[in-house]
Coordinates of C-alpha atoms and ligand atoms in Angstrom, one line a residue:
X1 CA 252.6 250.6 18.3
X2 CA 254.5 248.4 16.0
X3 CA 251.4 247.5 14.1
X4 CA 250.7 251.2 13.3
X5 CA 254.2 251.8 12.2
X6 CA 253.9 248.9 9.9
X7 CA 250.7 250.3 8.5
X8 CA 252.4 253.6 7.9
X9 CA 255.4 251.8 6.2
X10 CA 253.0 250.1 3.8
X11 CA 251.4 253.4 3.0
X12 CA 254.8 255.0 2.3
X13 CA 255.9 252.1 0.1
X14 CA 252.7 252.3 -1.9
X15 CA 253.2 256.0 -2.5
X16 CA 256.8 255.6 -3.5
X17 CA 255.6 253.0 -6.1
X18 CA 253.1 255.5 -7.4
X19 CA 255.9 258.1 -7.8
X20 CA 257.9 255.6 -9.9
X21 CA 254.8 254.9 -12.0
X22 CA 254.3 258.6 -12.6
X23 CA 258.0 258.9 -13.7
X24 CA 257.4 256.2 -16.4
X25 CA 254.2 257.9 -17.7
X26 CA 254.2 258.9 -21.4
X27 CA 252.4 261.7 -23.1
X28 CA 248.7 262.5 -23.5
X29 CA 246.8 260.2 -25.9
X30 CA 246.5 261.8 -29.4
X31 CA 242.9 261.4 -30.5
X32 CA 243.6 262.5 -34.0
X33 CA 245.8 259.4 -34.4
X34 CA 243.1 256.9 -33.3
X35 CA 241.1 255.0 -35.9
X36 CA 238.2 254.9 -33.6
X37 CA 237.3 256.8 -30.4
X38 CA 235.4 254.8 -27.9
X39 CA 233.1 256.8 -25.7
X40 CA 231.8 255.0 -22.6
X41 CA 228.4 256.1 -21.2
X42 CA 228.2 255.2 -17.5
X43 CA 224.9 256.2 -15.9
X44 CA 225.9 255.7 -12.3
X45 CA 223.0 255.6 -9.9
X46 CA 220.2 257.7 -8.4
X47 CA 219.2 260.2 -11.0
X48 CA 222.4 259.3 -12.9
X49 CA 221.0 257.0 -15.6
X50 CA 218.1 259.4 -16.3
X51 CA 220.3 262.5 -16.9
X52 CA 223.2 260.6 -18.5
X53 CA 220.8 259.2 -21.1
X54 CA 219.9 262.7 -22.1
X55 CA 223.6 263.7 -22.3
X56 CA 224.2 260.6 -24.4
X57 CA 221.3 261.5 -26.8
X58 CA 222.7 265.0 -27.4
X59 CA 226.2 263.6 -28.1
X60 CA 224.8 260.9 -30.4
X61 CA 223.0 263.7 -32.3
X62 CA 226.1 265.8 -32.6
X63 CA 228.3 262.9 -33.6
X64 CA 225.8 261.2 -35.9
X65 CA 228.1 261.1 -38.9
X66 CA 231.2 260.0 -36.9
X67 CA 229.2 257.1 -35.6
X68 CA 228.0 256.2 -39.1
X69 CA 231.6 256.2 -40.5
X70 CA 232.9 254.2 -37.5
X71 CA 235.2 257.0 -36.2
X72 CA 233.2 257.1 -32.9
X73 CA 231.6 254.3 -31.0
X74 CA 229.4 254.7 -27.9
X75 CA 229.4 251.9 -25.3
X76 CA 226.8 251.8 -22.5
X77 CA 228.4 250.7 -19.3
X78 CA 225.9 249.5 -16.7
X79 CA 226.6 248.3 -13.3
X80 CA 228.2 251.2 -11.5
X81 CA 225.3 251.3 -9.0
X82 CA 225.5 251.4 -5.3
X83 CA 223.7 248.1 -5.1
X84 CA 226.4 246.4 -7.2
X85 CA 229.2 248.1 -5.5
X86 CA 227.9 247.1 -2.1
X87 CA 227.4 243.5 -3.2
X88 CA 230.9 243.3 -4.6
X89 CA 232.2 245.3 -1.6
X90 CA 234.3 247.3 -4.1
X91 CA 234.3 251.0 -5.1
X92 CA 234.1 249.8 -8.8
X93 CA 233.2 246.2 -9.5
X94 CA 235.9 244.4 -11.6
X95 CA 233.8 243.9 -14.7
X96 CA 232.7 247.5 -14.7
X97 CA 236.3 248.6 -14.4
X98 CA 237.4 246.3 -17.2
X99 CA 234.7 247.8 -19.5
X100 CA 235.7 251.4 -18.5
X101 CA 239.3 250.6 -19.4
X102 CA 238.4 249.6 -22.9
X103 CA 237.1 253.2 -23.6
X104 CA 239.1 256.3 -24.4
X105 CA 236.7 258.7 -22.7
X106 CA 233.8 258.3 -20.4
X107 CA 230.6 260.3 -19.8
X108 CA 229.6 259.6 -16.3
X109 CA 226.5 260.2 -14.2
X110 CA 226.7 260.8 -10.4
X111 CA 227.3 257.9 -8.1
X112 CA 226.2 257.6 -4.5
X113 CA 229.1 257.9 -1.9
X114 CA 228.3 255.8 1.2
X115 CA 229.0 257.6 4.5
X116 CA 229.2 256.4 8.0
X117 CA 225.9 255.4 9.5
X118 CA 223.9 254.8 6.3
X119 CA 222.7 251.4 5.0
X120 CA 225.6 250.8 2.7
X121 CA 229.0 249.2 3.5
X122 CA 231.8 251.8 3.7
X123 CA 233.1 251.3 0.2
X124 CA 235.3 254.1 -1.3
X125 CA 233.6 256.7 -3.4
X126 CA 233.3 255.5 -7.0
X127 CA 234.4 258.9 -8.2
X128 CA 237.6 258.9 -6.2
X129 CA 238.3 255.3 -7.1
X130 CA 237.9 256.0 -10.8
X131 CA 240.2 259.0 -10.7
X132 CA 242.8 256.8 -9.0
X133 CA 242.3 253.7 -11.2
X134 CA 242.4 255.7 -14.5
X135 CA 245.0 258.2 -13.1
X136 CA 242.7 261.2 -13.9
X137 CA 245.0 263.7 -12.3
X138 CA 243.5 267.0 -13.6
X139 CA 240.0 267.9 -12.5
X140 CA 239.0 270.8 -14.7
X141 CA 236.0 272.8 -13.7
X142 CA 235.1 275.9 -15.6
X143 CA 232.7 278.5 -14.1
X144 CA 231.4 281.3 -16.3
X145 CA 229.0 284.1 -15.5
X146 CA 229.6 286.6 -18.3
X147 CA 227.2 289.2 -16.9
X148 CA 229.3 289.4 -13.7
X149 CA 232.6 289.3 -15.6
X150 CA 233.4 285.8 -14.2
X151 CA 235.4 283.4 -16.3
X152 CA 237.3 281.0 -14.0
X153 CA 238.9 277.7 -14.9
X154 CA 239.8 275.6 -11.9
X155 CA 242.5 273.0 -12.1
X156 CA 242.0 270.8 -9.1
X157 CA 244.7 268.1 -8.5
X158 CA 242.7 265.0 -8.5
X159 CA 244.8 262.0 -7.3
X160 CA 246.8 263.2 -4.3
X161 CA 246.3 265.5 -1.3
X162 CA 243.9 264.3 1.4
X163 CA 242.1 262.0 -1.0
X164 CA 244.8 259.5 -2.0
X165 CA 244.8 257.8 1.4
X166 CA 241.3 258.9 2.3
X167 CA 240.3 255.3 3.3
X168 CA 243.6 254.5 4.8
X169 CA 243.6 256.7 7.9
X170 CA 244.7 255.0 11.2
X171 CA 242.5 254.9 14.3
X172 CA 245.3 254.3 16.8
X173 CA 243.1 254.3 19.9
X174 CA 239.7 255.5 20.9
X175 CA 241.3 259.0 21.4
X176 CA 243.7 259.2 18.5
X177 CA 243.1 259.2 14.8
X178 CA 245.3 260.0 11.8
X179 CA 244.6 260.8 8.2
X180 CA 247.3 261.5 5.7
X181 CA 247.9 264.1 3.0
X182 CA 250.3 263.4 0.1
X183 CA 252.1 265.8 -2.3
X184 CA 254.6 264.5 -4.8
X185 CA 256.8 266.4 -7.2
X186 CA 255.5 264.4 -10.2
X187 CA 251.9 264.8 -9.2
X188 CA 252.2 268.6 -8.7
X189 CA 254.3 269.2 -11.8
X190 CA 251.7 267.6 -14.0
X191 CA 248.7 269.5 -12.7
X192 CA 250.7 272.8 -12.7
X193 CA 251.8 272.2 -16.3
X194 CA 248.2 271.3 -17.4
X195 CA 247.0 274.5 -15.9
X196 CA 249.7 276.7 -17.4
X197 CA 249.4 275.0 -20.8
X198 CA 245.7 275.7 -20.8
X199 CA 246.4 279.4 -19.8
X200 CA 248.9 279.7 -22.6
X201 CA 246.7 278.1 -25.3
X202 CA 243.7 280.2 -24.3
X203 CA 245.4 283.6 -24.0
X204 CA 245.0 283.8 -20.2
X205 CA 247.4 286.1 -18.5
X206 CA 247.2 285.0 -14.9
X207 CA 247.3 281.8 -12.9
X208 CA 246.4 281.7 -9.2
X209 CA 247.7 279.0 -6.9
X210 CA 245.6 278.3 -3.8
X211 CA 247.0 276.5 -0.7
X212 CA 247.2 276.8 3.0
X213 CA 251.0 276.7 2.9
X214 CA 251.4 279.0 5.9
X215 CA 250.0 276.2 8.1
X216 CA 250.1 272.9 6.2
X217 CA 253.7 273.6 5.5
X218 CA 255.2 270.3 4.2
X219 CA 252.6 269.2 1.6
X220 CA 251.0 272.5 0.7
X221 CA 254.4 274.2 0.9
X222 CA 255.8 271.7 -1.6
X223 CA 252.7 272.2 -3.9
X224 CA 253.2 275.9 -3.9
X225 CA 257.0 275.7 -4.5
X226 CA 256.6 273.4 -7.4
X227 CA 253.9 275.6 -9.0
X228 CA 256.3 278.6 -8.6
X229 CA 259.0 276.6 -10.4
X230 CA 256.7 275.6 -13.2
X231 CA 255.6 279.2 -13.6
X232 CA 259.1 280.2 -14.7
X233 CA 258.5 278.1 -17.9
X234 CA 255.7 280.5 -18.8
X235 CA 257.2 283.9 -18.5
X236 CA 254.2 285.6 -20.3
X237 CA 251.8 284.4 -17.6
X238 CA 251.8 286.0 -14.2
X239 CA 251.3 283.8 -11.1
X240 CA 250.0 284.8 -7.7
X241 CA 249.2 282.7 -4.6
X242 CA 246.4 282.9 -2.1
X243 CA 245.4 281.0 1.0
X244 CA 242.2 278.9 0.7
X245 CA 240.4 280.8 3.5
X246 CA 240.8 284.3 2.0
X247 CA 240.1 282.8 -1.4
X248 CA 236.7 281.6 -0.4
X249 CA 236.0 285.3 0.6
X250 CA 237.5 286.7 -2.6
X251 CA 235.2 284.6 -4.8
X252 CA 232.3 286.7 -3.5
X253 CA 234.2 290.0 -3.5
X254 CA 232.6 291.7 -6.5
X255 CA 235.5 294.1 -6.9
X256 CA 238.2 291.5 -7.0
X257 CA 236.7 288.2 -8.3
X258 CA 236.9 289.0 -12.1
X259 CA 240.7 289.3 -11.8
X260 CA 241.0 285.5 -11.3
X261 CA 241.3 283.4 -14.5
X262 CA 243.0 280.0 -14.0
X263 CA 243.3 278.5 -10.5
X264 CA 245.4 275.6 -9.4
X265 CA 244.5 273.8 -6.1
X266 CA 245.3 270.7 -4.2
X267 CA 242.5 268.1 -4.1
X268 CA 240.5 269.1 -1.0
X269 CA 240.6 272.9 -1.5
X270 CA 239.7 272.3 -5.1
X271 CA 236.7 270.2 -4.1
X272 CA 235.4 273.0 -1.7
X273 CA 236.2 276.1 -3.8
X274 CA 234.6 274.6 -7.0
X275 CA 231.3 274.1 -5.2
X276 CA 231.3 277.7 -4.0
X277 CA 232.2 278.9 -7.5
X278 CA 229.4 276.7 -9.1
X279 CA 226.9 278.2 -6.7
X280 CA 227.7 281.6 -8.0
X281 CA 227.1 280.3 -11.5
X282 CA 223.6 279.1 -10.5
X283 CA 224.2 276.0 -8.4
X284 CA 226.3 272.8 -8.5
X285 CA 223.8 271.3 -10.9
X286 CA 224.9 273.8 -13.6
X287 CA 228.6 272.8 -13.6
X288 CA 230.3 270.2 -15.7
X289 CA 233.6 268.6 -14.7
X290 CA 236.4 267.0 -16.7
X291 CA 238.8 264.5 -15.1
X292 CA 241.7 264.2 -17.4
X293 CA 244.7 261.9 -17.4
X294 CA 247.3 261.0 -20.0
X295 CA 245.4 257.8 -21.2
X296 CA 241.9 258.3 -20.1
X297 CA 239.4 261.1 -19.5
X298 CA 236.1 261.1 -17.7
X299 CA 233.4 263.9 -17.9
X300 CA 230.8 264.1 -15.2
X301 CA 228.2 266.2 -13.4
X302 CA 229.6 267.7 -10.2
X303 CA 226.4 267.1 -8.1
X304 CA 225.3 264.1 -6.3
X305 CA 222.9 261.3 -7.2
X306 CA 219.8 262.6 -5.5
X307 CA 218.3 259.2 -4.5
X308 CA 215.3 261.0 -3.0
X309 CA 214.2 262.2 -6.4
X310 CA 214.2 258.5 -7.6
X311 CA 212.3 257.4 -4.5
X312 CA 209.7 260.0 -5.3
X313 CA 209.6 259.0 -9.0
X314 CA 210.9 262.3 -10.1
X315 CA 214.1 261.2 -11.8
X316 CA 212.6 262.0 -15.3
X317 CA 212.3 265.6 -14.1
X318 CA 216.0 265.9 -13.0
X319 CA 217.9 268.6 -14.8
X320 CA 220.4 267.0 -17.3
X321 CA 222.2 270.3 -17.9
X322 CA 225.4 269.3 -16.0
X323 CA 225.9 266.1 -17.9
X324 CA 225.2 267.8 -21.2
X325 CA 227.8 270.4 -20.2
X326 CA 230.2 267.6 -19.4
X327 CA 229.4 266.3 -22.9
X328 CA 230.5 269.7 -24.3
X329 CA 233.8 269.4 -22.5
X330 CA 234.2 265.8 -23.8
X331 CA 233.7 266.9 -27.4
X332 CA 236.4 269.6 -27.1
X333 CA 238.7 267.1 -25.4
X334 CA 238.5 264.6 -28.3
X335 CA 239.0 267.2 -30.9
X336 CA 235.5 268.3 -31.9
X337 CA 235.8 271.9 -30.7
X338 CA 233.3 273.3 -33.3
X339 CA 230.6 270.9 -32.1
X340 CA 231.5 271.6 -28.5
X341 CA 231.2 275.4 -29.1
X342 CA 227.8 274.8 -30.7
X343 CA 226.6 272.9 -27.7
X344 CA 227.9 275.5 -25.3
X345 CA 226.0 278.1 -27.3
X346 CA 222.8 276.1 -27.2
X347 CA 223.2 275.6 -23.5
X348 CA 223.5 279.4 -23.1
X349 CA 220.4 280.0 -25.2
X350 CA 218.3 277.3 -23.4
X351 CA 219.3 278.2 -19.9
X352 CA 220.0 281.9 -19.9
X353 CA 218.9 284.0 -22.9
X354 CA 215.8 282.3 -24.3
X355 CA 214.9 279.8 -21.5
X356 CA 211.8 278.5 -23.2
X357 CA 211.6 275.5 -20.8
X358 CA 211.7 275.6 -17.0
X359 CA 213.1 272.7 -15.0
X360 CA 211.8 272.4 -11.5
X361 CA 212.7 268.8 -10.7
X362 CA 208.9 268.2 -10.4
X363 CA 206.0 267.5 -12.7
X364 CA 205.2 271.2 -12.9
X365 CA 208.4 271.6 -14.9
X366 CA 209.9 270.1 -18.1
X367 CA 211.4 266.6 -18.2
X368 CA 215.0 265.9 -18.9
X369 CA 214.1 264.4 -22.3
X370 CA 212.1 267.5 -23.2
X371 CA 215.1 269.7 -22.2
X372 CA 217.5 267.5 -24.4
X373 CA 215.0 267.9 -27.3
X374 CA 215.1 271.7 -26.8
X375 CA 218.9 271.7 -26.8
X376 CA 219.0 269.6 -30.1
X377 CA 216.5 271.9 -31.8
X378 CA 218.5 274.9 -30.7
X379 CA 221.7 273.4 -32.0
X380 CA 220.1 273.2 -35.5
X381 CA 219.8 277.0 -35.3
X382 CA 223.3 277.7 -34.0
Ligands
IPM1 C1 233.3 266.1 -6.4 C2 232.6 265.3 -5.3 C3 233.5 264.1 -4.8 C4 234.8 264.7 -4.3 C5 232.8 263.2 -3.8 C6 231.5 262.7 -4.4 C7 233.7 262.1 -3.3 O1 232.3 266.2 -4.2 O2 233.5 265.5 -7.4 O3 233.6 267.3 -6.1 O4 234.9 265.0 -3.1 O5 235.7 264.8 -5.1
MG2 MG1 232.8 268.2 -4.5

């Protein structure tokens, strides 16, 4: 018994330290004040390197002049593969982490997350570790389907909830296991402010908070209370709150779903609801995802690494759309909103209105490189 109590004490101390760190945290990095913006390109594994290379090509194309003048530098960061992570027995090998920390923003391909029973040691997910290491607290996931009147922006809290101690649960006996969920004032205030600021800047009129505060009373209850408090700083924006179960239903309720604009969610609900939302947009492969912190930001595909496609030699046919979309989010984040708009427009033309190429993931469809070429040709006309 004592041993478990000590484990819990260590967990509590660690979280109290994190709270202190958050209290010391400064403001967001100002890209316009930097002499040079360093963009790390981290392929990950599985189909990651293949699709990330295409995202990188598109960004190099759009930032050609900035690279020439030295305002922007790209750095390829290899080594975030499951083989290396397994060998180092670390979610992110030390050298890779050091390289990542030298960048300002990162374009990242998917990484394989080991799970119980497969051939890999049970290292933590590289995604989750990167979000923690770089303190990327806001996971921003836009989902748009104009023809259905859908324009949602999800603000998923990315560093707390059920994830922060995800690998630190306690198996007390064969019959008894605990996991932990964590909500802090600082962690909730910063995600709520990020969401309300976004709403304010983008003329949105409503923010929806999604929890299960009727049952998960302490942590979700706190999350909801703090969001309500922050909402008072934004009197022009209305706030409503929903429980996660009914929210999953409302996303497919055609009469109600276009009412939602900006949504704030604790980590796990945000994980689940954004997959559902992405499916409505055309599949998880179509969605980009931004992980934003005060110092660093990382932009990624929201889908997995599809190792089977690599085993079958089909990675060149993998759809790079999600990473290219992540690239559009990256451009807007570092201050190139015109280039970002152009890229979004080209993505719309290439995947919805014109759709000259079809990606099937197999050799009867286009390759990722052909798709990236198509995007770049389309940008010229935008
Ligand atoms: C996501 C993914 C990750 C998550 C996995 C890979 C750990 O599902 O980015 O949504 O659960 O956050
Ligand atoms: Mg997910």
